[in-house]
mmCIF file of C-alpha atoms in Angstrom:
data_model
loop_
_atom_site.group_PDB
_atom_site.id
_atom_site.type_symbol
_atom_site.label_atom_id
_atom_site.label_comp_id
_atom_site.label_asym_id
_atom_site.label_seq_id
_atom_site.Cartn_x
_atom_site.Cartn_y
_atom_site.Cartn_z
ATOM 1 C CA ASP A 112 -167.698 -20.906 -86.252
ATOM 2 C CA ALA A 113 -171.398 -20.998 -85.393
ATOM 3 C CA GLY A 114 -172.431 -21.162 -89.010
ATOM 4 C CA VAL A 115 -174.876 -18.845 -90.746
ATOM 5 C CA ILE A 116 -177.122 -17.266 -88.136
ATOM 6 C CA GLN A 117 -180.618 -16.093 -88.967
ATOM 7 C CA SER A 118 -183.099 -14.280 -86.784
ATOM 8 C CA PRO A 119 -185.822 -14.547 -85.849
ATOM 9 C CA ARG A 120 -186.496 -18.267 -86.319
ATOM 10 C CA HIS A 121 -190.221 -17.651 -86.451
ATOM 11 C CA GLU A 122 -192.171 -14.517 -87.243
ATOM 12 C CA VAL A 123 -195.930 -14.055 -87.220
ATOM 13 C CA THR A 124 -197.187 -10.696 -88.367
ATOM 14 C CA GLU A 125 -200.356 -9.070 -89.589
ATOM 15 C CA MET A 126 -200.902 -8.163 -93.201
ATOM 16 C CA GLY A 127 -199.613 -4.689 -93.965
ATOM 17 C CA GLN A 128 -196.903 -4.725 -91.325
ATOM 18 C CA GLU A 129 -193.198 -4.352 -92.048
ATOM 19 C CA VAL A 130 -191.067 -7.445 -91.547
ATOM 20 C CA THR A 131 -187.279 -7.517 -91.267
ATOM 21 C CA LEU A 132 -185.306 -10.744 -91.460
ATOM 22 C CA ARG A 133 -181.674 -10.803 -90.408
ATOM 23 C CA CYS A 134 -178.633 -12.820 -91.379
ATOM 24 C CA LYS A 135 -175.080 -13.095 -90.133
ATOM 25 C CA PRO A 136 -172.912 -14.979 -92.638
ATOM 26 C CA ILE A 137 -169.935 -17.122 -91.765
ATOM 27 C CA SER A 138 -166.868 -14.993 -91.124
ATOM 28 C CA GLY A 139 -164.666 -14.794 -94.203
ATOM 29 C CA HIS A 140 -167.456 -15.640 -96.640
ATOM 30 C CA ASN A 141 -167.977 -12.893 -99.183
ATOM 31 C CA SER A 142 -170.965 -14.203 -101.142
ATOM 32 C CA LEU A 143 -174.394 -14.078 -99.532
ATOM 33 C CA PHE A 144 -177.684 -15.370 -100.854
ATOM 34 C CA TRP A 145 -181.327 -14.981 -99.819
ATOM 35 C CA TYR A 146 -183.706 -17.801 -100.779
ATOM 36 C CA ARG A 147 -187.417 -18.317 -100.237
ATOM 37 C CA GLN A 148 -188.802 -21.833 -99.819
ATOM 38 C CA THR A 149 -192.399 -22.836 -100.486
ATOM 39 C CA MET A 150 -193.983 -26.192 -101.174
ATOM 40 C CA MET A 151 -195.047 -25.155 -104.641
ATOM 41 C CA ARG A 152 -191.870 -23.468 -105.869
ATOM 42 C CA GLY A 153 -189.115 -25.043 -103.809
ATOM 43 C CA LEU A 154 -186.047 -22.869 -103.213
ATOM 44 C CA GLU A 155 -186.199 -19.586 -105.108
ATOM 45 C CA LEU A 156 -183.170 -17.317 -105.271
ATOM 46 C CA LEU A 157 -184.266 -13.805 -104.313
ATOM 47 C CA ILE A 158 -181.011 -11.845 -104.342
ATOM 48 C CA TYR A 159 -177.318 -12.363 -103.899
ATOM 49 C CA PHE A 160 -174.423 -10.182 -102.842
ATOM 50 C CA ASN A 161 -170.730 -10.403 -103.604
ATOM 51 C CA ASN A 162 -168.438 -8.392 -101.328
ATOM 52 C CA ASN A 163 -171.499 -6.602 -99.897
ATOM 53 C CA VAL A 164 -172.625 -5.439 -103.346
ATOM 54 C CA PRO A 165 -175.976 -6.664 -104.719
ATOM 55 C CA ILE A 166 -175.236 -8.558 -107.914
ATOM 56 C CA ASP A 167 -178.628 -9.830 -109.020
ATOM 57 C CA ASP A 168 -181.992 -9.004 -107.482
ATOM 58 C CA SER A 169 -184.093 -10.262 -110.371
ATOM 59 C CA GLY A 170 -185.614 -12.898 -108.105
ATOM 60 C CA MET A 171 -187.109 -10.356 -105.727
ATOM 61 C CA PRO A 172 -190.847 -10.786 -106.287
ATOM 62 C CA GLU A 173 -191.871 -7.144 -106.169
ATOM 63 C CA ASP A 174 -190.979 -3.723 -104.888
ATOM 64 C CA ARG A 175 -192.276 -4.624 -101.454
ATOM 65 C CA PHE A 176 -189.096 -6.656 -100.991
ATOM 66 C CA SER A 177 -185.715 -5.064 -100.372
ATOM 67 C CA ALA A 178 -182.365 -6.354 -99.131
ATOM 68 C CA LYS A 179 -179.257 -4.681 -97.796
ATOM 69 C CA MET A 180 -175.786 -5.734 -96.784
ATOM 70 C CA PRO A 181 -174.225 -2.788 -94.957
ATOM 71 C CA ASN A 182 -171.100 -4.750 -94.029
ATOM 72 C CA ALA A 183 -169.517 -8.176 -94.436
ATOM 73 C CA SER A 184 -171.144 -9.575 -91.304
ATOM 74 C CA PHE A 185 -174.777 -8.540 -91.632
ATOM 75 C CA SER A 186 -177.619 -8.565 -94.119
ATOM 76 C CA THR A 187 -181.334 -7.836 -93.926
ATOM 77 C CA LEU A 188 -184.333 -8.752 -96.030
ATOM 78 C CA LYS A 189 -187.283 -6.431 -95.575
ATOM 79 C CA ILE A 190 -190.879 -6.822 -96.684
ATOM 80 C CA GLN A 191 -193.040 -3.723 -96.531
ATOM 81 C CA PRO A 192 -195.997 -4.066 -96.530
ATOM 82 C CA SER A 193 -196.286 -7.793 -95.922
ATOM 83 C CA GLU A 194 -199.042 -9.914 -97.486
ATOM 84 C CA PRO A 195 -200.331 -13.432 -96.682
ATOM 85 C CA ARG A 196 -198.746 -14.782 -99.887
ATOM 86 C CA ASP A 197 -195.341 -13.861 -98.486
ATOM 87 C CA SER A 198 -195.704 -16.642 -95.928
ATOM 88 C CA ALA A 199 -192.763 -18.995 -96.477
ATOM 89 C CA VAL A 200 -189.432 -20.047 -95.017
ATOM 90 C CA TYR A 201 -186.661 -17.598 -95.863
ATOM 91 C CA PHE A 202 -183.083 -18.853 -95.940
ATOM 92 C CA CYS A 203 -179.828 -17.015 -95.973
ATOM 93 C CA ALA A 204 -176.702 -18.764 -97.287
ATOM 94 C CA SER A 205 -173.083 -17.739 -97.517
ATOM 95 C CA ARG A 206 -170.078 -18.982 -99.377
ATOM 96 C CA VAL A 207 -166.422 -18.268 -99.922
ATOM 97 C CA GLY A 208 -166.900 -16.673 -103.291
ATOM 98 C CA PRO A 209 -166.633 -16.140 -106.123
ATOM 99 C CA THR A 210 -165.372 -19.719 -106.523
ATOM 100 C CA ASN A 211 -167.615 -22.709 -107.002
ATOM 101 C CA THR A 212 -167.615 -23.922 -103.441
ATOM 102 C CA GLU A 213 -170.198 -25.132 -100.953
ATOM 103 C CA ALA A 214 -172.925 -22.724 -99.891
ATOM 104 C CA PHE A 215 -173.771 -22.948 -96.193
ATOM 105 C CA PHE A 216 -177.361 -22.308 -95.203
ATOM 106 C CA GLY A 217 -178.790 -20.889 -92.009
ATOM 107 C CA GLN A 218 -181.697 -22.560 -90.242
ATOM 108 C CA GLY A 219 -184.209 -20.249 -91.858
ATOM 109 C CA THR A 220 -186.934 -17.880 -90.718
ATOM 110 C CA ARG A 221 -190.478 -19.187 -90.928
ATOM 111 C CA LEU A 222 -192.659 -16.194 -91.777
ATOM 112 C CA THR A 223 -196.428 -16.300 -91.359
ATOM 113 C CA VAL A 224 -198.464 -13.303 -92.460
ATOM 114 C CA VAL A 225 -202.066 -13.383 -91.223
ATOM 115 C CA GLN B 15 -183.295 -21.496 -119.615
ATOM 116 C CA GLN B 16 -182.037 -21.159 -116.073
ATOM 117 C CA GLN B 17 -184.521 -23.673 -114.708
ATOM 118 C CA VAL B 18 -183.643 -27.006 -113.198
ATOM 119 C CA LYS B 19 -186.473 -29.536 -113.390
ATOM 120 C CA GLN B 20 -186.611 -32.158 -110.644
ATOM 121 C CA SER B 21 -188.704 -35.303 -110.298
ATOM 122 C CA PRO B 22 -190.429 -36.947 -108.591
ATOM 123 C CA GLN B 23 -191.976 -34.501 -106.158
ATOM 124 C CA SER B 24 -192.225 -37.219 -103.512
ATOM 125 C CA LEU B 25 -190.872 -40.725 -103.138
ATOM 126 C CA ILE B 26 -191.544 -43.595 -100.755
ATOM 127 C CA VAL B 27 -188.999 -46.412 -100.567
ATOM 128 C CA GLN B 28 -188.681 -49.477 -98.390
ATOM 129 C CA LYS B 29 -185.664 -49.785 -96.125
ATOM 130 C CA GLY B 30 -182.800 -51.306 -98.078
ATOM 131 C CA GLY B 31 -184.174 -50.199 -101.429
ATOM 132 C CA ILE B 32 -182.736 -47.796 -103.977
ATOM 133 C CA SER B 33 -183.967 -44.205 -104.132
ATOM 134 C CA ILE B 34 -183.581 -42.399 -107.443
ATOM 135 C CA ILE B 35 -184.172 -38.692 -108.005
ATOM 136 C CA ASN B 36 -183.808 -37.107 -111.425
ATOM 137 C CA CYS B 37 -182.974 -33.604 -112.609
ATOM 138 C CA ALA B 38 -182.729 -31.963 -116.020
ATOM 139 C CA TYR B 39 -181.422 -28.623 -117.228
ATOM 140 C CA GLU B 40 -181.230 -26.626 -120.436
ATOM 141 C CA ASN B 41 -178.462 -24.091 -120.018
ATOM 142 C CA THR B 42 -175.095 -25.531 -121.060
ATOM 143 C CA ALA B 43 -173.368 -22.770 -119.087
ATOM 144 C CA PHE B 44 -174.069 -24.672 -115.874
ATOM 145 C CA ASP B 45 -170.797 -26.225 -114.745
ATOM 146 C CA TYR B 46 -171.318 -27.555 -111.234
ATOM 147 C CA PHE B 47 -174.137 -29.749 -109.990
ATOM 148 C CA PRO B 48 -174.560 -30.173 -106.220
ATOM 149 C CA TRP B 49 -177.215 -32.056 -104.314
ATOM 150 C CA TYR B 50 -178.477 -30.697 -101.019
ATOM 151 C CA GLN B 51 -180.228 -32.593 -98.242
ATOM 152 C CA GLN B 52 -182.696 -30.896 -95.924
ATOM 153 C CA PHE B 53 -184.157 -32.282 -92.709
ATOM 154 C CA PRO B 54 -187.332 -30.763 -91.212
ATOM 155 C CA GLY B 55 -186.665 -27.476 -89.461
ATOM 156 C CA LYS B 56 -183.138 -27.233 -90.827
ATOM 157 C CA GLY B 57 -181.456 -25.485 -93.703
ATOM 158 C CA PRO B 58 -180.260 -27.458 -96.722
ATOM 159 C CA ALA B 59 -176.766 -28.944 -96.453
ATOM 160 C CA LEU B 60 -174.436 -30.103 -99.204
ATOM 161 C CA LEU B 61 -174.606 -33.868 -99.742
ATOM 162 C CA ILE B 62 -172.555 -34.527 -102.873
ATOM 163 C CA ALA B 63 -171.606 -32.626 -106.023
ATOM 164 C CA ILE B 64 -170.298 -33.329 -109.523
ATOM 165 C CA ARG B 65 -168.698 -31.431 -112.364
ATOM 166 C CA PRO B 66 -169.687 -32.141 -115.986
ATOM 167 C CA ASP B 67 -166.314 -33.602 -116.939
ATOM 168 C CA VAL B 68 -167.129 -36.853 -115.102
ATOM 169 C CA SER B 69 -170.081 -39.184 -115.585
ATOM 170 C CA GLU B 70 -170.359 -40.532 -112.065
ATOM 171 C CA LYS B 71 -169.367 -39.691 -108.521
ATOM 172 C CA LYS B 72 -169.843 -41.940 -105.532
ATOM 173 C CA GLU B 73 -169.622 -41.137 -101.830
ATOM 174 C CA GLY B 74 -170.663 -43.992 -99.601
ATOM 175 C CA ARG B 75 -174.255 -44.951 -100.400
ATOM 176 C CA PHE B 76 -174.813 -41.817 -102.499
ATOM 177 C CA THR B 77 -174.031 -41.689 -106.218
ATOM 178 C CA ILE B 78 -174.526 -38.970 -108.807
ATOM 179 C CA SER B 79 -174.895 -40.086 -112.408
ATOM 180 C CA PHE B 80 -174.350 -37.356 -114.992
ATOM 181 C CA ASN B 81 -175.327 -37.437 -118.681
ATOM 182 C CA LYS B 82 -173.926 -34.334 -120.337
ATOM 183 C CA SER B 83 -175.390 -34.977 -123.777
ATOM 184 C CA ALA B 84 -178.875 -35.466 -122.367
ATOM 185 C CA LYS B 85 -178.451 -32.608 -119.869
ATOM 186 C CA GLN B 86 -179.630 -34.837 -117.078
ATOM 187 C CA PHE B 87 -178.266 -35.920 -113.742
ATOM 188 C CA SER B 88 -179.593 -38.113 -110.986
ATOM 189 C CA LEU B 89 -179.014 -39.038 -107.364
ATOM 190 C CA HIS B 90 -179.043 -42.689 -106.365
ATOM 191 C CA ILE B 91 -179.259 -43.665 -102.707
ATOM 192 C CA MET B 92 -178.327 -47.296 -102.242
ATOM 193 C CA ASP B 93 -179.530 -49.334 -99.267
ATOM 194 C CA SER B 94 -181.882 -46.510 -98.271
ATOM 195 C CA GLN B 95 -182.337 -46.043 -94.529
ATOM 196 C CA PRO B 96 -185.070 -44.353 -92.467
ATOM 197 C CA GLY B 97 -182.482 -41.734 -91.515
ATOM 198 C CA ASP B 98 -182.287 -40.748 -95.179
ATOM 199 C CA SER B 99 -185.868 -39.454 -94.986
ATOM 200 C CA ALA B 100 -185.510 -35.807 -95.952
ATOM 201 C CA THR B 101 -186.066 -33.375 -98.802
ATOM 202 C CA TYR B 102 -183.443 -33.495 -101.548
ATOM 203 C CA PHE B 103 -182.681 -30.609 -103.871
ATOM 204 C CA CYS B 104 -180.612 -30.772 -107.001
ATOM 205 C CA ALA B 105 -178.945 -27.573 -108.126
ATOM 206 C CA ALA B 106 -176.919 -26.180 -110.981
ATOM 207 C CA SER B 107 -174.375 -23.421 -110.783
ATOM 208 C CA LEU B 108 -173.177 -20.882 -113.300
ATOM 209 C CA VAL B 109 -171.047 -17.761 -113.303
ATOM 210 C CA ASP B 110 -172.965 -14.510 -113.173
ATOM 211 C CA ALA B 111 -171.338 -11.118 -112.741
ATOM 212 C CA GLY B 112 -168.199 -12.602 -111.319
ATOM 213 C CA THR B 113 -169.704 -15.042 -108.861
ATOM 214 C CA TYR B 114 -171.369 -18.416 -108.973
ATOM 215 C CA LYS B 115 -175.075 -18.611 -108.295
ATOM 216 C CA TYR B 116 -177.078 -21.752 -107.662
ATOM 217 C CA ILE B 117 -180.417 -22.525 -109.271
ATOM 218 C CA PHE B 118 -182.289 -25.169 -107.309
ATOM 219 C CA GLY B 119 -184.831 -27.726 -108.388
ATOM 220 C CA THR B 120 -188.195 -27.849 -106.640
ATOM 221 C CA GLY B 121 -187.176 -30.640 -104.270
ATOM 222 C CA THR B 122 -188.090 -34.289 -103.650
ATOM 223 C CA ARG B 123 -189.522 -35.420 -100.332
ATOM 224 C CA LEU B 124 -188.116 -38.871 -99.635
ATOM 225 C CA LYS B 125 -189.618 -41.170 -97.035
ATOM 226 C CA VAL B 126 -187.892 -44.449 -96.260
ATOM 227 C CA LEU B 127 -190.115 -46.941 -94.497
ATOM 228 C CA ALA B 128 -188.619 -49.003 -91.701
#
């Protein structure tokens, strides 16, 4: 398996634009997590899905952020409109859930909003 | 109550020395404590993990010490090597709505000098 695949790896966009980040989890994994990493706050859990259903989105910073998982092999994180303070590295992770097993991370998307 | 506090924020160690990173938590519902290692430009990857029914776990040069009564756990890297230079995250896991979610500490940037 190629692991968790995220795209794009880098995204530079202007303030106010819509940004969509994509994730393909490892086949057979049914828990998926979106994290945001910044120097100040480390890894923040934004939202997680179990069997394609959003379980907890309390970490989503505001209504500008939304996430979907239309099927077991694809998820998106959308920011509309984007702001400079959204600049961060966004990680997707998947796991064979709901057991307490290793979460596998993708390589991340570095988002810069100018 | 779902926070995990990690220290220090950064650490510089001489080659061959011992690196120690500490974490503390409040919520006694946490029942799994993994450590993740992250190299620049990569996603975090599981390094070692412990459950609260044991006080220590060792894998090669990496050891987790766990103090349940104090709600603290730490990572010890023996004989630290330049290749260990990375960011280390502690985490704690608990069941939420039928799945396990990880709460990460803010990370420690370790630099091992050659």
